[in-house]
XYZ file of C-alpha atoms in Angstrom:
195
model
C -31.219 119.647 -190.553
C -29.344 122.374 -188.707
C -26.093 120.535 -188.049
C -22.477 121.722 -188.222
C -20.276 120.180 -190.893
C -17.894 117.456 -189.731
C -14.964 119.880 -190.085
C -16.733 122.551 -188.061
C -17.835 120.047 -185.400
C -14.272 118.784 -184.972
C -13.070 122.387 -184.710
C -15.713 123.167 -182.052
C -14.660 120.130 -180.033
C -10.966 121.096 -180.248
C -11.790 124.637 -179.086
C -13.835 123.185 -176.202
C -10.951 120.910 -175.217
C -8.684 123.955 -174.848
C -11.259 125.606 -172.575
C -11.867 122.498 -170.435
C -9.508 119.577 -171.127
C -10.575 116.161 -169.923
C -11.609 112.614 -170.750
C -15.009 113.905 -171.847
C -13.463 114.926 -175.178
C -12.338 111.395 -176.069
C -15.667 110.059 -174.780
C -17.390 112.363 -177.298
C -15.100 111.195 -180.074
C -15.932 107.581 -179.266
C -19.655 108.383 -179.214
C -19.321 110.080 -182.598
C -17.570 107.098 -184.184
C -20.105 104.674 -182.680
C -23.013 106.797 -183.908
C -21.595 106.982 -187.429
C -20.949 103.237 -187.636
C -24.428 102.348 -186.397
C -26.048 104.963 -188.667
C -24.278 103.400 -191.661
C -26.434 100.312 -191.044
C -29.711 102.263 -190.742
C -31.522 103.464 -193.855
C -33.204 106.310 -191.954
C -30.038 107.861 -190.495
C -27.362 110.033 -192.071
C -23.946 108.802 -190.830
C -22.393 112.279 -191.071
C -25.135 113.857 -188.942
C -24.883 110.979 -186.480
C -21.126 111.509 -186.159
C -21.537 115.241 -185.552
C -24.287 114.690 -182.969
C -22.107 112.192 -181.092
C -19.063 114.440 -181.325
C -20.913 117.423 -179.837
C -23.420 115.903 -177.402
C -21.376 117.057 -174.365
C -20.145 120.325 -175.909
C -21.571 122.196 -172.913
C -18.585 120.934 -170.935
C -16.615 123.659 -172.714
C -17.969 125.973 -170.012
C -16.010 124.173 -167.288
C -16.498 121.418 -164.763
C -20.228 121.108 -164.229
C -22.702 118.313 -163.802
C -26.208 118.434 -165.290
C -25.589 122.073 -166.230
C -23.493 120.894 -169.196
C -26.755 119.876 -170.849
C -28.273 123.355 -170.859
C -24.891 124.964 -171.572
C -24.513 122.782 -174.660
C -28.061 123.492 -175.755
C -27.580 127.250 -175.435
C -24.178 127.196 -177.156
C -25.389 125.223 -180.168
C -28.572 127.293 -180.387
C -26.512 130.511 -180.363
C -24.762 129.220 -183.494
C -28.041 128.354 -185.205
C -27.671 124.584 -184.890
C -31.048 123.745 -183.359
C -30.818 120.015 -184.131
C -27.461 119.725 -182.383
C -28.837 121.820 -179.516
C -31.689 119.365 -179.129
C -29.274 116.422 -178.849
C -27.326 118.265 -176.142
C -30.539 118.386 -174.124
C -31.958 114.902 -174.827
C -28.826 112.743 -174.676
C -28.943 112.076 -170.911
C -32.620 111.199 -170.673
C -33.657 108.008 -172.493
C -36.615 107.852 -170.103
C -37.456 111.603 -170.328
C -37.150 111.816 -166.535
C -34.930 114.626 -165.249
C -34.804 112.914 -161.842
C -32.961 109.928 -163.322
C -29.877 112.028 -164.073
C -26.806 110.392 -162.541
C -25.144 113.181 -160.670
C -25.963 116.579 -159.265
C -28.529 118.954 -160.659
C -26.471 122.141 -160.681
C -28.973 123.980 -162.897
C -31.010 126.821 -161.444
C -34.805 126.484 -161.099
C -35.515 128.180 -164.431
C -33.065 125.905 -166.282
C -34.450 122.816 -164.543
C -38.020 123.716 -165.488
C -36.946 124.407 -169.066
C -35.278 120.974 -169.349
C -38.344 119.235 -167.857
C -40.692 121.034 -170.230
C -38.457 120.406 -173.237
C -38.306 116.669 -172.507
C -42.058 116.422 -171.932
C -42.827 118.209 -175.192
C -40.253 116.534 -177.437
C -41.015 113.458 -179.480
C -37.718 111.565 -179.648
C -36.475 110.640 -183.104
C -33.870 108.073 -184.093
C -31.011 110.561 -183.686
C -32.032 111.206 -180.062
C -32.198 107.452 -179.452
C -28.902 106.786 -181.223
C -26.925 109.357 -179.250
C -28.513 108.300 -175.963
C -27.282 104.775 -176.606
C -23.878 105.816 -177.954
C -23.346 108.020 -174.904
C -24.124 104.980 -172.751
C -21.636 102.660 -174.480
C -18.711 105.029 -174.995
C -15.604 105.061 -172.853
C -12.827 107.511 -173.758
C -10.804 104.602 -175.159
C -13.569 102.976 -177.209
C -16.963 101.340 -177.264
C -17.957 98.944 -174.505
C -20.847 96.838 -173.308
C -23.769 98.787 -171.928
C -23.520 97.023 -168.564
C -19.889 98.034 -168.073
C -20.520 101.697 -168.821
C -23.685 101.907 -166.711
C -21.871 100.449 -163.691
C -18.940 102.806 -164.317
C -21.288 105.816 -164.274
C -22.961 104.679 -161.042
C -19.577 104.075 -159.373
C -18.529 107.637 -160.214
C -21.800 109.529 -159.895
C -24.108 107.537 -157.679
C -27.350 105.581 -157.803
C -30.803 107.028 -157.226
C -34.431 105.895 -157.099
C -34.728 106.174 -160.872
C -31.501 104.473 -161.957
C -33.010 101.052 -162.677
C -35.791 102.656 -164.720
C -33.154 104.518 -166.729
C -31.112 101.346 -167.225
C -34.194 99.597 -168.598
C -34.655 102.461 -171.056
C -31.053 102.013 -172.256
C -31.551 98.283 -172.820
C -34.746 99.033 -174.760
C -32.723 101.455 -176.906
C -30.156 98.780 -177.625
C -32.869 96.327 -178.646
C -34.469 99.008 -180.818
C -31.185 99.757 -182.619
C -30.331 96.061 -182.926
C -33.636 95.697 -184.761
C -33.015 98.798 -186.917
C -29.592 97.510 -187.969
C -30.755 93.874 -188.155
C -27.758 92.814 -186.126
C -26.231 93.194 -182.691
C -24.705 96.676 -182.517
C -21.780 95.220 -180.564
C -20.823 93.335 -183.744
C -20.919 96.561 -185.762
C -18.639 98.228 -183.191
C -16.386 95.185 -182.642
C -17.055 95.187 -178.900
C -15.641 92.102 -177.225
C -14.725 90.922 -173.768
């Protein structure tokens, strides 16, 4: 796989934090830790890769305060460094349902970028790393892992609800069930999530 080393990924995130400080950095760190801990319970996943993917899924935010554009910015940045697998995660992490219209927030991409994202999603067969980071993104607060319901409501309170939100929520719950089955336990137990 074309993935940065853990040391390099942490360096890239620190550089990005200097360019655009914010809670997104700690959110990424939480997602990375969650991804690694879940991957440790899955025979088919490499915990180090999972950690790196979680750590860098929002790396496009290094470009500044944007909305959906961070997805394509992250994709292009990772691709420019030769990390095509990390680039892919930057693009797939917000779309468990492969529907660009379900994005919570504003589409601030231009028409060409929007069409590229749509086409990429339509023509990509998700693997377990895509699924893992989609779920870890959806359960990660800057201060730690949380229940899916809490994070989904938090996102809607900040970014709004649209006609596709419920469909997207269902996709997240299907991901959780899928990863519960892969790990043969409730992922909340792995992550020590409690009320």
